[in-house]
PDB file of C-alpha atoms and ligand atoms in Angstrom:
ATOM      1  CA  UNK D 130      20.472 -19.074  -1.010  1.00 75.00           C
ATOM      2  CA  UNK D 131      18.228 -16.025  -0.746  1.00 96.00           C
ATOM      3  CA  UNK D 132      18.060 -14.994  -4.390  1.00 98.00           C
ATOM      4  CA  UNK D 133      17.637 -17.756  -6.944  1.00 98.00           C
ATOM      5  CA  UNK D 134      18.163 -17.021 -10.602  1.00 98.00           C
ATOM      6  CA  UNK D 135      17.394 -19.322 -13.488  1.00 98.00           C
ATOM      7  CA  UNK D 136      17.087 -18.959 -17.230  1.00 98.00           C
ATOM      8  CA  UNK D 137      14.373 -20.915 -18.968  1.00 98.00           C
ATOM      9  CA  UNK D 138      13.058 -20.383 -22.472  1.00 98.00           C
ATOM     10  CA  UNK D 139      14.826 -17.006 -22.827  1.00 98.00           C
ATOM     11  CA  UNK D 140      13.338 -15.650 -19.581  1.00 98.00           C
ATOM     12  CA  UNK D 141      15.577 -14.924 -16.601  1.00 98.00           C
ATOM     13  CA  UNK D 142      13.731 -15.508 -13.338  1.00 98.00           C
ATOM     14  CA  UNK D 143      14.885 -13.661 -10.232  1.00 99.00           C
ATOM     15  CA  UNK D 144      13.231 -15.363  -7.278  1.00 98.00           C
ATOM     16  CA  UNK D 145      13.359 -13.836  -3.819  1.00 98.00           C
ATOM     17  CA  UNK D 146      13.704 -16.819  -1.481  1.00 98.00           C
ATOM     18  CA  UNK D 147      14.121 -15.952   2.178  1.00 98.00           C
ATOM     19  CA  UNK D 148      10.722 -17.045   3.469  1.00 98.00           C
ATOM     20  CA  UNK D 149      11.810 -17.387   7.114  1.00 97.00           C
ATOM     21  CA  UNK D 150      12.256 -13.590   7.168  1.00 98.00           C
ATOM     22  CA  UNK D 151       9.300 -12.923   4.886  1.00 98.00           C
ATOM     23  CA  UNK D 152      11.683 -12.309   1.980  1.00 98.00           C
ATOM     24  CA  UNK D 153      13.168  -9.197   3.640  1.00 98.00           C
ATOM     25  CA  UNK D 154      15.885  -7.858   1.362  1.00 98.00           C
ATOM     26  CA  UNK D 155      19.463  -7.612   2.623  1.00 97.00           C
ATOM     27  CA  UNK D 156      22.334  -5.797   0.942  1.00 96.00           C
ATOM     28  CA  UNK D 157      23.655  -9.107  -0.416  1.00 97.00           C
ATOM     29  CA  UNK D 158      20.246  -9.843  -1.931  1.00 98.00           C
ATOM     30  CA  UNK D 159      20.056  -6.423  -3.635  1.00 98.00           C
ATOM     31  CA  UNK D 160      23.538  -7.035  -5.043  1.00 97.00           C
ATOM     32  CA  UNK D 161      22.529 -10.461  -6.377  1.00 98.00           C
ATOM     33  CA  UNK D 162      19.402  -8.984  -7.994  1.00 98.00           C
ATOM     34  CA  UNK D 163      21.367  -6.067  -9.492  1.00 98.00           C
ATOM     35  CA  UNK D 164      23.909  -8.463 -10.984  1.00 98.00           C
ATOM     36  CA  UNK D 165      21.193 -10.723 -12.389  1.00 98.00           C
ATOM     37  CA  UNK D 166      19.473  -7.759 -14.050  1.00 98.00           C
ATOM     38  CA  UNK D 167      22.718  -6.387 -15.484  1.00 98.00           C
ATOM     39  CA  UNK D 168      23.638  -9.834 -16.850  1.00 98.00           C
ATOM     40  CA  UNK D 169      20.149 -10.355 -18.318  1.00 98.00           C
ATOM     41  CA  UNK D 170      20.315  -6.963 -19.995  1.00 98.00           C
ATOM     42  CA  UNK D 171      23.675  -7.779 -21.566  1.00 98.00           C
ATOM     43  CA  UNK D 172      22.720 -11.277 -22.772  1.00 98.00           C
ATOM     44  CA  UNK D 173      21.231 -11.131 -26.273  1.00 97.00           C
ATOM     45  CA  UNK D 174      19.507 -14.493 -25.811  1.00 98.00           C
ATOM     46  CA  UNK D 175      17.416 -13.143 -22.906  1.00 98.00           C
ATOM     47  CA  UNK D 176      14.076 -11.687 -23.997  1.00 98.00           C
ATOM     48  CA  UNK D 177      12.479 -10.841 -20.637  1.00 99.00           C
ATOM     49  CA  UNK D 178      13.042 -10.876 -16.886  1.00 99.00           C
ATOM     50  CA  UNK D 179      10.580 -12.254 -14.331  1.00 99.00           C
ATOM     51  CA  UNK D 180      10.790 -11.127 -10.697  1.00 99.00           C
ATOM     52  CA  UNK D 181       8.926 -13.268  -8.210  1.00 98.00           C
ATOM     53  CA  UNK D 182       8.768 -14.279  -4.538  1.00 98.00           C
ATOM     54  CA  UNK D 183       7.488 -17.168  -2.447  1.00 98.00           C
ATOM     55  CA  UNK D 184       3.927 -18.389  -1.939  1.00 98.00           C
ATOM     56  CA  UNK D 185       2.227 -15.821   0.308  1.00 98.00           C
ATOM     57  CA  UNK D 186       5.103 -13.345   0.294  1.00 98.00           C
ATOM     58  CA  UNK D 187       6.674 -11.264  -2.465  1.00 98.00           C
ATOM     59  CA  UNK D 188       8.890  -9.281  -0.105  1.00 98.00           C
ATOM     60  CA  UNK D 189       8.493  -7.566   3.256  1.00 98.00           C
ATOM     61  CA  UNK D 190      10.815  -4.857   1.959  1.00 98.00           C
ATOM     62  CA  UNK D 191      14.211  -3.821   3.130  1.00 98.00           C
ATOM     63  CA  UNK D 192      15.593  -5.911   5.981  1.00 97.00           C
ATOM     64  CA  UNK D 193      14.964  -3.680   9.003  1.00 97.00           C
ATOM     65  CA  UNK D 194      18.015  -5.079  10.825  1.00 96.00           C
ATOM     66  CA  UNK D 195      20.098  -3.962   7.817  1.00 94.00           C
ATOM     67  CA  UNK D 196      18.422  -0.537   7.965  1.00 93.00           C
ATOM     68  CA  UNK D 197      19.633  -0.227  11.559  1.00 94.00           C
ATOM     69  CA  UNK D 198      23.105  -1.766  11.184  1.00 93.00           C
ATOM     70  CA  UNK D 199      24.086  -0.789   7.649  1.00 91.00           C
ATOM     71  CA  UNK D 200      21.882   2.100   6.531  1.00 89.00           C
ATOM     72  CA  UNK D 201      22.425   3.041   2.885  1.00 87.00           C
ATOM     73  CA  UNK D 202      24.177   6.399   2.471  1.00 85.00           C
ATOM     74  CA  UNK D 203      21.807   7.621  -0.240  1.00 79.00           C
ATOM     75  CA  UNK D 204      24.480   7.355  -2.942  1.00 81.00           C
ATOM     76  CA  UNK D 205      24.384   5.374  -6.154  1.00 85.00           C
ATOM     77  CA  UNK D 206      26.948   2.819  -4.911  1.00 90.00           C
ATOM     78  CA  UNK D 207      24.738   1.255  -2.236  1.00 94.00           C
ATOM     79  CA  UNK D 208      23.398  -2.230  -3.057  1.00 96.00           C
ATOM     80  CA  UNK D 209      19.766  -1.064  -3.052  1.00 96.00           C
ATOM     81  CA  UNK D 210      20.603   1.839  -5.382  1.00 96.00           C
ATOM     82  CA  UNK D 211      22.515  -0.516  -7.673  1.00 97.00           C
ATOM     83  CA  UNK D 212      19.471  -2.795  -7.837  1.00 98.00           C
ATOM     84  CA  UNK D 213      16.995  -0.006  -8.517  1.00 98.00           C
ATOM     85  CA  UNK D 214      19.313   1.596 -11.083  1.00 97.00           C
ATOM     86  CA  UNK D 215      19.722  -1.766 -12.831  1.00 98.00           C
ATOM     87  CA  UNK D 216      15.914  -2.075 -12.883  1.00 98.00           C
ATOM     88  CA  UNK D 217      15.571   1.419 -14.351  1.00 98.00           C
ATOM     89  CA  UNK D 218      18.314   0.739 -16.884  1.00 98.00           C
ATOM     90  CA  UNK D 219      17.012  -2.684 -17.944  1.00 98.00           C
ATOM     91  CA  UNK D 220      16.145  -2.448 -21.633  1.00 98.00           C
ATOM     92  CA  UNK D 221      14.378  -5.828 -21.639  1.00 98.00           C
ATOM     93  CA  UNK D 222      10.781  -6.176 -20.461  1.00 98.00           C
ATOM     94  CA  UNK D 223      10.571  -6.807 -16.708  1.00 99.00           C
ATOM     95  CA  UNK D 224       7.521  -8.748 -15.488  1.00 99.00           C
ATOM     96  CA  UNK D 225       6.592  -9.053 -11.794  1.00 99.00           C
ATOM     97  CA  UNK D 226       4.633 -11.923 -10.256  1.00 99.00           C
ATOM     98  CA  UNK D 227       3.557 -10.558  -6.875  1.00 99.00           C
ATOM     99  CA  UNK D 228       3.030 -13.820  -5.014  1.00 98.00           C
ATOM    100  CA  UNK D 229       1.978 -12.244  -1.711  1.00 98.00           C
ATOM    101  CA  UNK D 230       2.621  -9.224   0.498  1.00 98.00           C
ATOM    102  CA  UNK D 231       4.700  -6.543  -1.216  1.00 98.00           C
ATOM    103  CA  UNK D 232       5.845  -4.023   1.351  1.00 98.00           C
ATOM    104  CA  UNK D 233       8.020  -0.942   0.998  1.00 98.00           C
ATOM    105  CA  UNK D 234      10.438  -1.464  -1.853  1.00 98.00           C
ATOM    106  CA  UNK D 235       8.354  -4.539  -2.737  1.00 98.00           C
ATOM    107  CA  UNK D 236       5.728  -2.127  -4.029  1.00 98.00           C
ATOM    108  CA  UNK D 237       8.132   0.616  -5.112  1.00 98.00           C
ATOM    109  CA  UNK D 238       9.922  -1.739  -7.510  1.00 98.00           C
ATOM    110  CA  UNK D 239       6.613  -2.540  -9.249  1.00 98.00           C
ATOM    111  CA  UNK D 240       6.417   1.081 -10.414  1.00 98.00           C
ATOM    112  CA  UNK D 241       9.515   0.385 -12.521  1.00 98.00           C
ATOM    113  CA  UNK D 242       8.395  -2.959 -13.991  1.00 98.00           C
ATOM    114  CA  UNK D 243       6.609  -3.277 -17.337  1.00 98.00           C
ATOM    115  CA  UNK D 244       3.952  -5.884 -16.530  1.00 99.00           C
ATOM    116  CA  UNK D 245       2.696  -6.637 -13.012  1.00 99.00           C
ATOM    117  CA  UNK D 246       0.463  -9.571 -11.964  1.00 99.00           C
ATOM    118  CA  UNK D 247      -0.709  -9.832  -8.376  1.00 98.00           C
ATOM    119  CA  UNK D 248      -1.965 -12.772  -6.314  1.00 98.00           C
ATOM    120  CA  UNK D 249      -5.494 -12.388  -4.975  1.00 98.00           C
ATOM    121  CA  UNK D 250      -4.001 -12.938  -1.505  1.00 97.00           C
ATOM    122  CA  UNK D 251      -1.450 -10.146  -1.803  1.00 98.00           C
ATOM    123  CA  UNK D 252      -1.458  -6.919   0.153  1.00 98.00           C
ATOM    124  CA  UNK D 253       0.679  -4.023  -0.971  1.00 98.00           C
ATOM    125  CA  UNK D 254       1.896  -1.247   1.303  1.00 98.00           C
ATOM    126  CA  UNK D 255       4.377   1.605   1.350  1.00 98.00           C
ATOM    127  CA  UNK D 256       4.671   2.310   5.090  1.00 98.00           C
ATOM    128  CA  UNK D 257       7.696   4.606   4.814  1.00 98.00           C
ATOM    129  CA  UNK D 258       6.226   7.426   6.878  1.00 98.00           C
ATOM    130  CA  UNK D 259       5.090   4.969   9.589  1.00 98.00           C
ATOM    131  CA  UNK D 260       8.753   3.958   9.856  1.00 98.00           C
ATOM    132  CA  UNK D 261       9.943   7.560  10.139  1.00 98.00           C
ATOM    133  CA  UNK D 262      11.124   7.468   6.520  1.00 98.00           C
ATOM    134  CA  UNK D 263      10.077   9.078   3.237  1.00 98.00           C
ATOM    135  CA  UNK D 264       9.023   7.660  -0.146  1.00 98.00           C
ATOM    136  CA  UNK D 265      11.849   6.288  -2.289  1.00 97.00           C
ATOM    137  CA  UNK D 266      12.885   5.619  -5.886  1.00 98.00           C
ATOM    138  CA  UNK D 267      10.536   8.147  -7.454  1.00 98.00           C
ATOM    139  CA  UNK D 268       7.406   6.801  -5.768  1.00 98.00           C
ATOM    140  CA  UNK D 269       6.651  10.355  -4.559  1.00 98.00           C
ATOM    141  CA  UNK D 270       6.519  11.347  -8.238  1.00 98.00           C
ATOM    142  CA  UNK D 271       5.067   8.236  -9.887  1.00 98.00           C
ATOM    143  CA  UNK D 272       2.293   7.357  -7.437  1.00 98.00           C
ATOM    144  CA  UNK D 273       0.514  10.761  -7.496  1.00 98.00           C
ATOM    145  CA  UNK D 274       0.961  10.795 -11.280  1.00 97.00           C
ATOM    146  CA  UNK D 275      -0.730   7.383 -11.561  1.00 97.00           C
ATOM    147  CA  UNK D 276      -3.645   7.894  -9.171  1.00 97.00           C
ATOM    148  CA  UNK D 277      -3.830  11.546  -8.132  1.00 97.00           C
ATOM    149  CA  UNK D 278      -2.654  13.185  -4.936  1.00 98.00           C
ATOM    150  CA  UNK D 279      -5.369  12.066  -2.530  1.00 98.00           C
ATOM    151  CA  UNK D 280      -5.172   8.348  -3.312  1.00 97.00           C
ATOM    152  CA  UNK D 281      -1.379   8.509  -3.290  1.00 98.00           C
ATOM    153  CA  UNK D 282      -1.504  10.311   0.077  1.00 98.00           C
ATOM    154  CA  UNK D 283      -3.456   7.391   1.598  1.00 98.00           C
ATOM    155  CA  UNK D 284      -0.705   5.047   0.493  1.00 98.00           C
ATOM    156  CA  UNK D 285       2.394   7.197   0.988  1.00 98.00           C
ATOM    157  CA  UNK D 286       1.434   9.380   3.951  1.00 98.00           C
ATOM    158  CA  UNK D 287      -0.918   7.091   5.918  1.00 98.00           C
ATOM    159  CA  UNK D 288       0.833   3.920   4.724  1.00 98.00           C
ATOM    160  CA  UNK D 289      -2.578   2.354   4.055  1.00 98.00           C
ATOM    161  CA  UNK D 290      -2.270  -1.224   2.713  1.00 98.00           C
ATOM    162  CA  UNK D 291      -4.126  -2.017  -0.505  1.00 98.00           C
ATOM    163  CA  UNK D 292      -5.191  -5.079  -2.467  1.00 98.00           C
ATOM    164  CA  UNK D 293      -4.237  -6.357  -5.887  1.00 98.00           C
ATOM    165  CA  UNK D 294      -7.562  -5.092  -7.298  1.00 98.00           C
ATOM    166  CA  UNK D 295      -6.809  -1.634  -5.876  1.00 98.00           C
ATOM    167  CA  UNK D 296      -3.409  -1.865  -7.561  1.00 98.00           C
ATOM    168  CA  UNK D 297      -5.118  -2.694 -10.863  1.00 98.00           C
ATOM    169  CA  UNK D 298      -7.605   0.174 -10.416  1.00 97.00           C
ATOM    170  CA  UNK D 299      -4.732   2.572  -9.682  1.00 95.00           C
ATOM    171  CA  UNK D 300      -2.681   1.513 -12.695  1.00 97.00           C
ATOM    172  CA  UNK D 301       0.104  -0.192 -10.708  1.00 98.00           C
ATOM    173  CA  UNK D 302      -0.816  -3.731 -11.813  1.00 98.00           C
ATOM    174  CA  UNK D 303      -2.264  -5.426 -14.893  1.00 98.00           C
ATOM    175  CA  UNK D 304      -4.388  -8.131 -13.286  1.00 98.00           C
ATOM    176  CA  UNK D 305      -5.163 -10.128 -10.149  1.00 98.00           C
ATOM    177  CA  UNK D 306      -4.764 -13.909 -10.386  1.00 98.00           C
ATOM    178  CA  UNK D 307      -5.545 -16.765  -8.010  1.00 98.00           C
ATOM    179  CA  UNK D 308      -2.522 -17.274  -5.755  1.00 98.00           C
ATOM    180  CA  UNK D 309      -1.629 -20.614  -7.330  1.00 98.00           C
ATOM    181  CA  UNK D 310      -1.656 -19.213 -10.869  1.00 98.00           C
ATOM    182  CA  UNK D 311       0.115 -15.881 -10.630  1.00 98.00           C
ATOM    183  CA  UNK D 312       3.666 -17.090 -11.358  1.00 98.00           C
ATOM    184  CA  UNK D 313       2.662 -19.252 -14.337  1.00 98.00           C
ATOM    185  CA  UNK D 314       0.519 -16.450 -15.729  1.00 98.00           C
ATOM    186  CA  UNK D 315       3.349 -13.913 -15.413  1.00 99.00           C
ATOM    187  CA  UNK D 316       5.780 -16.402 -16.963  1.00 98.00           C
ATOM    188  CA  UNK D 317       3.461 -16.975 -19.939  1.00 98.00           C
ATOM    189  CA  UNK D 318       3.280 -13.221 -20.506  1.00 98.00           C
ATOM    190  CA  UNK D 319       7.084 -12.908 -20.203  1.00 98.00           C
ATOM    191  CA  UNK D 320       7.493 -15.724 -22.754  1.00 98.00           C
ATOM    192  CA  UNK D 321       5.261 -13.882 -25.228  1.00 98.00           C
ATOM    193  CA  UNK D 322       8.221 -11.580 -25.866  1.00 98.00           C
ATOM    194  CA  UNK D 323      10.034 -14.597 -27.371  1.00 98.00           C
ATOM    195  CA  UNK D 324       7.806 -14.318 -30.425  1.00 98.00           C
ATOM    196  CA  UNK D 325       8.298 -10.568 -30.803  1.00 98.00           C
ATOM    197  CA  UNK D 326      11.169  -8.708 -32.504  1.00 98.00           C
ATOM    198  CA  UNK D 327      13.580  -7.865 -29.642  1.00 98.00           C
ATOM    199  CA  UNK D 328      14.875  -4.563 -30.973  1.00 98.00           C
ATOM    200  CA  UNK D 329      11.354  -3.216 -31.502  1.00 98.00           C
ATOM    201  CA  UNK D 330      10.391  -4.314 -27.971  1.00 98.00           C
ATOM    202  CA  UNK D 331      13.469  -2.601 -26.539  1.00 98.00           C
ATOM    203  CA  UNK D 332      12.907   0.610 -28.495  1.00 98.00           C
ATOM    204  CA  UNK D 333       9.225   0.702 -27.507  1.00 98.00           C
ATOM    205  CA  UNK D 334      10.190   0.404 -23.837  1.00 98.00           C
ATOM    206  CA  UNK D 335      12.826   3.114 -24.234  1.00 98.00           C
ATOM    207  CA  UNK D 336      10.351   5.485 -25.900  1.00 98.00           C
ATOM    208  CA  UNK D 337       7.699   4.862 -23.228  1.00 98.00           C
ATOM    209  CA  UNK D 338      10.176   5.557 -20.429  1.00 97.00           C
ATOM    210  CA  UNK D 339      12.190   8.389 -22.025  1.00 97.00           C
ATOM    211  CA  UNK D 340       9.932  11.394 -21.322  1.00 97.00           C
ATOM    212  CA  UNK D 341      10.137  10.867 -17.529  1.00 96.00           C
ATOM    213  CA  UNK D 342      13.678   9.471 -17.196  1.00 96.00           C
ATOM    214  CA  UNK D 343      15.511  12.673 -16.255  1.00 97.00           C
ATOM    215  CA  UNK D 344      12.817  13.745 -13.806  1.00 98.00           C
ATOM    216  CA  UNK D 345      12.675  10.259 -12.238  1.00 98.00           C
ATOM    217  CA  UNK D 346      16.428  10.265 -11.621  1.00 96.00           C
ATOM    218  CA  UNK D 347      16.309  13.785 -10.213  1.00 97.00           C
ATOM    219  CA  UNK D 348      13.503  12.860  -7.789  1.00 98.00           C
ATOM    220  CA  UNK D 349      15.273   9.606  -6.877  1.00 97.00           C
ATOM    221  CA  UNK D 350      18.385  11.549  -5.883  1.00 96.00           C
ATOM    222  CA  UNK D 351      16.386  14.002  -3.748  1.00 96.00           C
ATOM    223  CA  UNK D 352      14.412  11.186  -2.064  1.00 97.00           C
ATOM    224  CA  UNK D 353      17.610   9.143  -1.540  1.00 96.00           C
ATOM    225  CA  UNK D 354      19.391  11.968   0.298  1.00 96.00           C
ATOM    226  CA  UNK D 355      16.411  12.563   2.566  1.00 97.00           C
ATOM    227  CA  UNK D 356      15.816   8.822   3.091  1.00 97.00           C
ATOM    228  CA  UNK D 357      19.440   8.377   4.248  1.00 96.00           C
ATOM    229  CA  UNK D 358      19.033  11.209   6.766  1.00 97.00           C
ATOM    230  CA  UNK D 359      15.678   9.862   7.976  1.00 97.00           C
ATOM    231  CA  UNK D 360      17.160   6.366   8.505  1.00 96.00           C
ATOM    232  CA  UNK D 361      19.366   7.833  11.241  1.00 95.00           C
ATOM    233  CA  UNK D 362      16.534   9.834  12.831  1.00 97.00           C
ATOM    234  CA  UNK D 363      15.152   9.150  16.339  1.00 97.00           C
ATOM    235  CA  UNK D 364      11.692   8.632  14.741  1.00 98.00           C
ATOM    236  CA  UNK D 365      13.032   5.813  12.570  1.00 98.00           C
ATOM    237  CA  UNK D 366      14.964   4.251  15.465  1.00 97.00           C
ATOM    238  CA  UNK D 367      11.769   4.150  17.521  1.00 98.00           C
ATOM    239  CA  UNK D 368       9.868   2.532  14.620  1.00 98.00           C
ATOM    240  CA  UNK D 369      12.586  -0.101  13.977  1.00 97.00           C
ATOM    241  CA  UNK D 370      12.952  -0.991  17.659  1.00 97.00           C
ATOM    242  CA  UNK D 371       9.162  -1.249  18.002  1.00 98.00           C
ATOM    243  CA  UNK D 372       9.064  -3.684  15.046  1.00 97.00           C
ATOM    244  CA  UNK D 373      11.586  -6.055  16.612  1.00 96.00           C
ATOM    245  CA  UNK D 374      10.028  -5.679  20.070  1.00 98.00           C
ATOM    246  CA  UNK D 375       6.662  -6.553  18.463  1.00 98.00           C
ATOM    247  CA  UNK D 376       4.952  -3.457  19.883  1.00 98.00           C
ATOM    248  CA  UNK D 377       3.325  -0.323  18.495  1.00 98.00           C
ATOM    249  CA  UNK D 378       5.779   2.569  18.023  1.00 98.00           C
ATOM    250  CA  UNK D 379       5.291   5.625  20.229  1.00 98.00           C
ATOM    251  CA  UNK D 380       5.941   8.906  18.422  1.00 98.00           C
ATOM    252  CA  UNK D 381       4.329  11.057  21.113  1.00 97.00           C
ATOM    253  CA  UNK D 382       7.683  12.418  22.349  1.00 94.00           C
ATOM    254  CA  UNK D 383       8.661  13.861  18.932  1.00 95.00           C
TER     255      UNK D 383
HETATM  256  N1  LIG S 424      13.153  -6.947   8.043  1.00 86.94           N
HETATM  257  C1  LIG S 424      13.667  -7.822   8.895  1.00 86.94           C
HETATM  258  N2  LIG S 424      12.996  -8.876   9.369  1.00 86.94           N
HETATM  259  C2  LIG S 424      11.736  -9.036   8.949  1.00 86.94           C
HETATM  260  C3  LIG S 424      11.114  -8.156   8.059  1.00 86.94           C
HETATM  261  C4  LIG S 424      11.882  -7.060   7.577  1.00 86.94           C
HETATM  262  N3  LIG S 424      11.413  -6.201   6.688  1.00 86.94           N
HETATM  263  N4  LIG S 424       9.856  -8.575   7.821  1.00 86.94           N
HETATM  264  C5  LIG S 424       9.690  -9.692   8.552  1.00 86.94           C
HETATM  265  N5  LIG S 424      10.822  -9.968   9.239  1.00 86.94           N
HETATM  266  C6  LIG S 424      11.057 -11.092  10.154  1.00 86.94           C
HETATM  267  C7  LIG S 424      10.363 -10.882  11.505  1.00 86.94           C
HETATM  268  O1  LIG S 424      11.183 -10.107  12.367  1.00 86.94           O
HETATM  269  C8  LIG S 424      10.214 -12.318  11.946  1.00 86.94           C
HETATM  270  O2  LIG S 424      11.450 -12.741  12.425  1.00 86.94           O
HETATM  271  P1  LIG S 424      11.521 -13.740  13.723  1.00 86.94           P
HETATM  272  O3  LIG S 424      10.816 -15.002  13.273  1.00 86.94           O
HETATM  273  O4  LIG S 424      12.978 -13.917  13.954  1.00 86.94           O
HETATM  274  O5  LIG S 424      10.774 -13.013  14.830  1.00 86.94           O
HETATM  275  C9  LIG S 424       9.957 -13.073  10.645  1.00 86.94           C
HETATM  276  O6  LIG S 424      10.456 -12.258   9.606  1.00 86.94           O
HETATM  277  C10 LIG S 424       8.499 -13.338  10.386  1.00 86.94           C
HETATM  278  O7  LIG S 424       7.826 -12.078  10.392  1.00 86.94           O
HETATM  279  P2  LIG S 424       6.441 -11.836  11.161  1.00 86.94           P
HETATM  280  O8  LIG S 424       6.262 -10.361  11.348  1.00 86.94           O
HETATM  281  O9  LIG S 424       6.370 -12.677  12.384  1.00 86.94           O
HETATM  282  O10 LIG S 424       5.405 -12.402  10.066  1.00 86.94           O
HETATM  283  P3  LIG S 424       3.863 -12.013   9.863  1.00 86.94           P
HETATM  284  O11 LIG S 424       3.329 -13.031   8.912  1.00 86.94           O
HETATM  285  O12 LIG S 424       3.177 -11.827  11.185  1.00 86.94           O
HETATM  286  O13 LIG S 424       3.894 -10.575   9.147  1.00 86.94           O
HETATM  287  C11 LIG S 424       4.677  -8.965   7.544  1.00 86.94           C
HETATM  288  C12 LIG S 424       4.451 -10.449   7.863  1.00 86.94           C
HETATM  289  C13 LIG S 424       5.427  -8.897   6.243  1.00 86.94           C
HETATM  290  C14 LIG S 424       3.312  -8.254   7.449  1.00 86.94           C
HETATM  291  C15 LIG S 424       5.476  -8.337   8.709  1.00 86.94           C
HETATM  292  O14 LIG S 424       6.635  -9.132   8.934  1.00 86.94           O
HETATM  293  C16 LIG S 424       5.962  -6.922   8.465  1.00 86.94           C
HETATM  294  O15 LIG S 424       5.177  -5.978   8.571  1.00 86.94           O
HETATM  295  N6  LIG S 424       7.268  -6.769   8.169  1.00 86.94           N
HETATM  296  C17 LIG S 424       7.910  -5.469   8.062  1.00 86.94           C
HETATM  297  C18 LIG S 424       7.504  -4.739   6.830  1.00 86.94           C
HETATM  298  C19 LIG S 424       8.204  -3.407   6.736  1.00 86.94           C
HETATM  299  O16 LIG S 424       7.915  -2.486   7.475  1.00 86.94           O
HETATM  300  N7  LIG S 424       9.181  -3.338   5.828  1.00 86.94           N
HETATM  301  C20 LIG S 424      10.004  -2.199   5.598  1.00 86.94           C
HETATM  302  C21 LIG S 424       9.376  -1.331   4.586  1.00 86.94           C
HETATM  303  S1  LIG S 424      10.364   0.107   4.254  1.00 86.94           S
END
């Protein structure tokens, strides 16, 4: 079982649970998360969704083996696109408890959550360029908008890792919590929606998201097409092989 879902006190928890591979996300895992989000959205008794990982690891991002063997085509039918679209389309509040490292899509998905709490041991990183890839799911739009071009360039072009406090300073996260408290804290915040009128919560979320929706989807489509091409590039192949061979990639020949 690599994605566990449970409903408790009107909150659906989606727990990424593949610690032996640092919670790397496979196509099957994206599908399970997409289905859980779609079901939570459709269930009137659900008031919020909580996305969490394992102690010390939120997710190491897309499974790199999957990237090599089954690269997404950049269309809306791929499991990763279904998951991210379900996240974008979720009308209920989505709360993230970042229990540890959040790499690649692990950080990208936070940009589409409503409340984000990060463990004091977590490191976030978006090393797309280091892997021969490009930013995804509107991060090339949302990150510069949140923190300005130069800070976003450190994260998206250099792939510089950053801490939970940096994420708070940049407007990606609400607060940093001790590692042992982050999930309970996020859950308490998710449960606060139980006492609020659900239609007003939903409409508030819709209004907050509406002004950027069309642009976000447009940018996502452009990034997705380029990402799919980059996945098949010699630069990306070198980066993926280097990861599994536990060596530094060598881009000097490109
Ligand atoms: N895809 C596939 N396998 C992954 C993975 C990923 N994204 N991340 C980790 N793994 C696997 C490793 O290959 C290793 O497998 P093995 O035990 O069979 O050798 C196992 O998970 C443990 O990873 P390891 O790198 O040894 O753990 P670590 O604690 O030293 O480092 C990370 C943890 C998350 C910093 C490191 O694994 C990492 O950088 N992962 C890749 C992140 C990435 O580039 N993601 C893609 C973003 S687009």
